[in-house]
Coordinates of C-alpha atoms in Angstrom, one line a residue:
M278 CA 117.8 -22.7 95.7
V279 CA 113.9 -22.8 96.2
K280 CA 114.2 -20.2 93.1
I281 CA 115.6 -21.8 91.1
I282 CA 113.3 -25.4 91.7
V283 CA 110.2 -23.0 91.0
A284 CA 111.9 -21.9 87.9
I285 CA 112.6 -25.1 86.6
I286 CA 109.6 -26.8 87.5
T287 CA 108.0 -23.4 85.9
F288 CA 110.3 -24.3 82.5
L289 CA 109.3 -27.6 82.2
L290 CA 105.6 -27.6 82.6
V291 CA 105.7 -25.2 79.4
I292 CA 107.3 -28.1 77.9
M293 CA 105.2 -30.3 78.9
I294 CA 102.2 -28.4 77.8
H295 CA 104.1 -27.7 74.5
E296 CA 104.6 -31.3 73.6
L297 CA 101.4 -32.8 75.0
G298 CA 100.1 -30.4 72.2
H299 CA 101.2 -32.5 69.6
F300 CA 100.9 -35.9 71.5
T301 CA 96.5 -35.2 71.9
V302 CA 96.9 -33.9 68.2
A303 CA 98.8 -37.3 67.0
K304 CA 97.0 -39.8 69.3
L305 CA 93.1 -37.8 67.6
S306 CA 94.6 -37.8 64.2
G307 CA 95.8 -41.3 64.5
V308 CA 99.5 -41.3 64.4
K309 CA 101.5 -43.4 66.7
V310 CA 103.6 -41.8 69.2
N311 CA 106.7 -44.1 70.2
E312 CA 107.5 -42.1 72.7
F313 CA 106.7 -38.8 75.5
S314 CA 109.8 -37.2 76.8
I315 CA 110.1 -34.4 78.9
G316 CA 113.4 -33.3 80.0
M317 CA 116.8 -34.4 77.8
G318 CA 119.7 -37.3 78.1
P319 CA 119.7 -40.2 80.7
V320 CA 116.5 -41.9 81.4
I321 CA 115.2 -40.9 85.4
K322 CA 111.9 -42.8 85.1
K323 CA 110.0 -44.6 82.5
K324 CA 106.2 -46.5 81.9
K325 CA 105.6 -48.7 78.8
T326 CA 102.0 -48.8 77.8
S327 CA 101.3 -51.0 74.3
E328 CA 102.2 -48.9 72.4
T329 CA 104.2 -45.8 73.8
Q330 CA 106.8 -45.1 76.7
Y331 CA 106.5 -42.1 78.2
T332 CA 109.6 -41.1 80.3
L333 CA 111.2 -38.7 82.3
R334 CA 115.0 -37.2 81.5
A335 CA 117.6 -35.8 83.9
L336 CA 118.4 -32.8 82.4
P337 CA 115.5 -29.8 82.5
I338 CA 116.5 -28.2 79.3
G339 CA 113.6 -29.3 76.7
G340 CA 111.2 -32.4 75.6
Y341 CA 109.8 -34.0 72.4
V342 CA 107.5 -36.3 71.7
S343 CA 109.0 -39.5 69.3
L344 CA 106.1 -40.3 66.3
E345 CA 106.2 -43.2 64.5
G346 CA 108.1 -42.3 61.0
E347 CA 108.9 -38.8 61.6
D348 CA 112.6 -38.9 60.5
E349 CA 112.6 -42.3 59.5
D350 CA 111.9 -44.6 56.9
S351 CA 108.2 -46.3 58.4
E352 CA 106.2 -49.3 56.8
D353 CA 103.8 -49.0 59.6
S354 CA 100.5 -47.9 58.2
R355 CA 100.1 -45.3 61.0
S356 CA 103.0 -43.4 60.6
F357 CA 103.0 -40.3 60.7
Q358 CA 104.6 -39.8 56.8
N359 CA 102.0 -42.3 55.4
A360 CA 99.3 -39.1 57.4
P361 CA 97.5 -37.1 55.1
A362 CA 99.8 -34.0 55.1
Y363 CA 96.6 -31.9 56.5
K364 CA 96.7 -34.0 59.6
R365 CA 100.2 -34.3 59.5
L366 CA 100.1 -30.3 59.7
L367 CA 97.5 -30.5 62.3
V368 CA 100.8 -32.2 64.8
I369 CA 102.8 -29.7 64.1
L370 CA 101.1 -27.3 64.5
A371 CA 98.9 -28.3 68.2
G372 CA 102.1 -27.9 70.3
A373 CA 102.2 -23.7 69.9
F374 CA 98.4 -23.9 69.8
M375 CA 98.8 -25.6 72.6
N376 CA 101.1 -23.0 74.4
F377 CA 99.0 -20.3 73.3
I378 CA 95.8 -22.2 74.8
F379 CA 97.4 -22.8 78.4
A380 CA 98.7 -19.2 78.1
L381 CA 94.8 -17.8 77.5
L382 CA 93.6 -20.3 80.1
I383 CA 96.2 -18.8 82.8
F384 CA 95.3 -15.2 82.4
I385 CA 91.5 -15.5 82.2
V386 CA 92.0 -17.4 85.8
M387 CA 94.3 -14.2 86.8
M388 CA 91.7 -12.0 86.1
S389 CA 88.9 -14.2 87.5
F390 CA 90.6 -13.5 90.8
S391 CA 91.6 -10.0 90.8
T392 CA 91.0 -6.6 89.7
T393 CA 93.3 -4.2 87.7
E394 CA 94.5 -1.6 87.3
I395 CA 95.8 0.9 83.9
G396 CA 99.2 2.5 85.1
I397 CA 100.7 5.9 83.6
S398 CA 103.7 4.3 83.4
S399 CA 105.8 7.8 81.4
V400 CA 104.7 11.3 79.9
S401 CA 106.9 12.7 77.2
K402 CA 107.5 16.3 77.7
D403 CA 105.3 18.7 76.0
S404 CA 102.6 16.1 74.4
P405 CA 99.0 17.0 75.7
A406 CA 99.1 14.7 79.1
Y407 CA 102.4 16.6 80.3
T408 CA 100.2 20.4 79.4
S409 CA 97.3 18.6 81.6
G410 CA 98.8 17.3 84.2
L411 CA 99.4 13.7 84.6
E412 CA 102.5 12.6 85.6
A413 CA 104.4 9.0 85.5
G414 CA 102.8 6.8 88.5
D415 CA 98.9 7.9 87.9
I416 CA 96.6 5.1 87.8
I417 CA 93.1 5.3 85.7
K418 CA 90.2 5.9 87.2
S419 CA 87.9 6.8 84.3
I420 CA 87.7 8.9 81.0
N421 CA 84.3 10.5 80.4
G422 CA 83.0 9.2 83.1
T423 CA 83.5 5.7 81.2
E424 CA 85.0 3.0 84.5
I425 CA 88.3 2.0 82.9
S426 CA 89.6 -1.7 83.8
T427 CA 91.7 -2.0 80.5
D428 CA 94.3 0.0 78.4
T429 CA 92.4 -1.0 74.9
Q430 CA 89.2 1.2 76.5
V431 CA 92.1 4.0 77.4
Q432 CA 93.2 4.0 73.5
D433 CA 89.8 3.0 72.1
I434 CA 88.4 6.0 74.2
I435 CA 91.6 8.3 72.5
S436 CA 91.5 7.1 68.9
K437 CA 87.7 8.1 69.3
S438 CA 87.9 11.8 70.5
N439 CA 88.5 13.5 67.2
G440 CA 90.9 15.6 68.8
T441 CA 87.8 16.7 71.8
E442 CA 88.5 17.5 74.9
M443 CA 88.4 14.7 77.3
T444 CA 87.7 14.5 81.4
I445 CA 90.5 11.9 83.2
T446 CA 90.4 11.0 86.5
V447 CA 93.0 9.4 88.2
D448 CA 94.6 8.5 91.5
R449 CA 98.1 9.8 92.8
D450 CA 99.4 8.8 96.0
N451 CA 95.7 7.9 97.6
E452 CA 94.2 10.9 95.8
E453 CA 92.1 11.3 93.5
K454 CA 92.5 14.0 90.9
T455 CA 90.1 15.1 88.1
L456 CA 92.3 16.4 84.6
Q457 CA 91.3 17.8 81.3
I458 CA 93.4 16.7 78.5
K459 CA 92.9 16.8 74.4
P460 CA 94.7 14.6 72.4
E461 CA 96.9 15.9 70.2
K462 CA 97.4 14.1 66.7
T463 CA 100.3 13.1 65.9
L464 CA 102.2 11.0 62.7
I465 CA 103.5 7.5 63.5
K466 CA 106.7 7.3 61.8
E467 CA 106.8 2.9 61.5
T468 CA 103.5 3.5 60.0
G469 CA 103.1 6.4 58.6
E470 CA 99.6 7.0 59.9
E471 CA 98.1 9.9 61.6
K472 CA 96.8 8.2 65.2
Y473 CA 95.2 11.3 68.3
L474 CA 97.8 10.5 71.0
L475 CA 98.1 11.8 74.7
G476 CA 101.8 11.3 74.6
V477 CA 102.2 8.8 77.8
T478 CA 103.4 4.7 78.0
M479 CA 100.8 3.4 79.8
G480 CA 100.8 -0.5 81.5
Q481 CA 98.0 -2.7 82.8
T482 CA 98.8 -4.9 86.6
L483 CA 96.8 -6.6 88.4
N484 CA 95.3 -4.5 91.4
G485 CA 96.5 -7.2 94.2
D486 CA 97.2 -10.8 94.5
L487 CA 94.5 -13.4 93.4
S488 CA 91.6 -13.5 95.8
V489 CA 88.5 -14.9 96.0
K490 CA 86.2 -12.6 97.1
D491 CA 86.9 -10.6 94.1
F492 CA 85.6 -13.5 91.9
S493 CA 84.1 -12.7 88.5
L494 CA 84.5 -15.2 85.6
S495 CA 83.1 -12.3 83.3
R496 CA 85.0 -10.1 84.1
G497 CA 88.1 -12.8 83.7
M498 CA 87.0 -13.6 80.4
T499 CA 87.4 -10.0 79.3
L500 CA 90.2 -9.2 80.7
G501 CA 92.0 -12.4 80.1
F502 CA 91.6 -11.8 76.2
N503 CA 92.4 -8.8 76.5
F504 CA 96.3 -9.2 78.0
F505 CA 96.5 -12.3 76.0
E506 CA 95.6 -10.1 72.9
N507 CA 98.0 -7.2 74.1
V508 CA 101.3 -9.6 75.5
T509 CA 101.3 -11.4 72.3
K510 CA 101.0 -8.4 69.9
Q511 CA 103.7 -7.0 72.1
T512 CA 105.5 -10.7 71.4
F513 CA 105.2 -10.2 67.8
Q514 CA 106.6 -7.0 67.7
V515 CA 109.5 -7.5 69.4
F516 CA 110.2 -10.8 67.6
G517 CA 109.8 -8.7 64.4
M518 CA 112.1 -6.2 66.0
L519 CA 114.9 -8.7 66.6
F520 CA 114.5 -10.2 63.2
S521 CA 114.9 -6.4 61.3
G522 CA 118.2 -5.5 63.3
K523 CA 116.3 -3.5 65.6
L524 CA 117.0 -5.1 68.3
G525 CA 120.4 -7.1 69.2
L526 CA 121.6 -10.2 70.8
S527 CA 121.8 -8.7 74.3
N528 CA 117.7 -8.8 74.3
L529 CA 117.5 -12.1 73.9
S530 CA 117.2 -14.7 77.2
G531 CA 118.5 -18.7 76.5
P532 CA 117.2 -21.1 78.9
I533 CA 119.3 -20.0 82.1
G534 CA 118.1 -16.6 81.6
V535 CA 114.4 -17.2 81.3
V536 CA 114.5 -19.4 84.6
N537 CA 116.5 -15.7 85.9
E538 CA 113.4 -14.1 85.3
I539 CA 111.3 -16.6 87.1
G540 CA 113.6 -17.1 90.3
K541 CA 112.6 -13.6 90.5
A542 CA 108.9 -13.9 89.9
T543 CA 108.5 -16.3 92.6
T544 CA 109.8 -13.5 94.9
M545 CA 107.0 -11.3 94.1
G546 CA 104.1 -13.5 94.6
F547 CA 102.2 -16.6 92.8
S548 CA 100.5 -13.8 90.3
S549 CA 103.7 -13.4 88.9
V550 CA 104.6 -16.5 88.9
L551 CA 101.5 -17.6 86.8
F552 CA 102.0 -14.1 84.5
M553 CA 105.3 -15.5 83.9
L554 CA 104.3 -19.0 82.7
A555 CA 101.6 -17.4 80.6
F556 CA 104.3 -15.1 79.1
I557 CA 107.0 -18.3 78.2
N558 CA 104.1 -19.7 76.8
I559 CA 102.9 -16.8 74.4
N560 CA 106.9 -16.9 73.8
I561 CA 107.6 -20.7 73.1
G562 CA 104.8 -20.9 71.1
I563 CA 105.6 -18.0 69.1
F564 CA 108.9 -19.1 68.6
N565 CA 108.1 -22.2 67.7
L566 CA 106.3 -20.9 64.5
I567 CA 108.9 -19.0 62.9
P568 CA 109.6 -20.9 59.6
F569 CA 113.1 -21.7 60.2
P570 CA 114.3 -25.0 59.8
A571 CA 113.9 -27.5 63.0
L572 CA 111.5 -26.0 64.4
D573 CA 107.9 -26.4 64.1
G574 CA 106.9 -23.7 61.6
G575 CA 110.3 -24.7 59.8
R576 CA 108.7 -28.5 59.3
A577 CA 105.1 -27.1 58.9
V578 CA 106.4 -25.1 55.2
F579 CA 107.3 -28.5 53.8
I580 CA 104.2 -29.4 54.5
L581 CA 102.9 -26.5 53.0
I582 CA 105.0 -27.3 49.8
E583 CA 103.7 -30.8 49.8
M584 CA 100.1 -29.6 50.0
I585 CA 100.4 -26.8 47.7
T586 CA 102.8 -28.7 44.7
G587 CA 101.3 -32.5 45.1
K588 CA 104.5 -33.8 45.5
A589 CA 107.0 -34.0 49.4
V590 CA 110.5 -33.1 49.1
P591 CA 112.8 -35.5 49.5
K592 CA 113.0 -37.1 53.5
E593 CA 117.0 -36.6 52.8
I594 CA 116.8 -33.3 51.8
E595 CA 114.4 -32.1 54.5
A596 CA 116.4 -34.2 56.7
K597 CA 119.6 -32.7 56.0
I598 CA 118.3 -28.8 56.0
H599 CA 116.7 -29.4 59.4
F600 CA 120.3 -30.8 60.7
V601 CA 121.8 -27.4 59.5
G602 CA 118.8 -25.4 61.3
I603 CA 119.6 -27.5 64.9
I604 CA 123.8 -27.1 64.7
L605 CA 122.4 -23.7 64.2
L606 CA 119.9 -23.0 66.8
L607 CA 122.9 -25.1 69.8
L608 CA 125.0 -22.1 68.7
L609 CA 122.8 -19.9 69.4
I610 CA 121.7 -21.3 72.1
V611 CA 125.1 -21.3 73.6
V612 CA 126.2 -17.7 73.0
I613 CA 122.9 -16.8 74.5
S614 CA 123.5 -18.7 77.6
F615 CA 126.8 -17.6 78.0
K616 CA 126.0 -13.6 77.8
D617 CA 123.1 -15.3 80.4
I618 CA 126.1 -16.7 82.3
T619 CA 128.0 -13.3 81.8
T620 CA 125.3 -10.8 82.5
L621 CA 123.1 -12.2 85.3
N622 CA 123.6 -12.9 89.1
F623 CA 121.8 -16.1 89.0
F624 CA 122.5 -17.8 91.5
G625 CA 122.6 -14.5 93.9
G626 CA 120.5 -13.5 96.7

């Protein structure tokens, strides 16, 4: 039960951060906000200010910001439709932007209070790494005398090696070992380019949990940006593989699957929950930028069309397109949720 509660709170926090982005930029742009809601369905609690109603609703499956004139005609001078196109675009994109900023801040905080280590996840057979004696589970400590703290460092050193032999120091079962390895030029099938590689996959993880004695803001800034860049890049790649058909629906998770993963993270410590929170924020941000009807990216497309052509798409047509998008998204959520329920032991443990 504790796992479920933590998971729901985490999920709602992600939603709140996203909607807070829309809300804040709308207010700064002079657009009237009628309601700021966390959750969907029946109202649990509400509070009304001079113009905005703040609402907490029963179903923790989403949230929204209701803007004056966003989906209906309004004569109000502060309505969404009466705002300049560039302001409307900023309001629409602000939700995803806030998710990204929040994720980045989480990574900076995590890296400020903890050191990291670069581990070898796997070694390809007959690769330079395999021949040199590198093994899965090795922790990379230094390359050519340079202390290693990020996987980007490793990739940069390898790519600039021009195939010359390198000295790698690793930690294996708490014993330090020094190995000689020569990167090999390899053709990357996906891009058609050639790169120097070792033949390993690496993973960057926290070296222990968060600790005040390990605090370093400069390290947090450096590693935080690095973590954010890597996770965002990998997430874009996954979305790209989904759209290209390289990954199927079985690789997608809906709200139930997400809550389940957060529940797992609660058993692994506070830092794991923080990482999952950042990871979900990045996923929500990218997902909402997809140019699909009803998503922020889809709404942004209509505003961009107006900015380019000087003419807005008729509201009736746009509303119908978004309606179809919502139906398709709901169907997708139902299918994925059914898959999650049948494949995950959500209430177990």
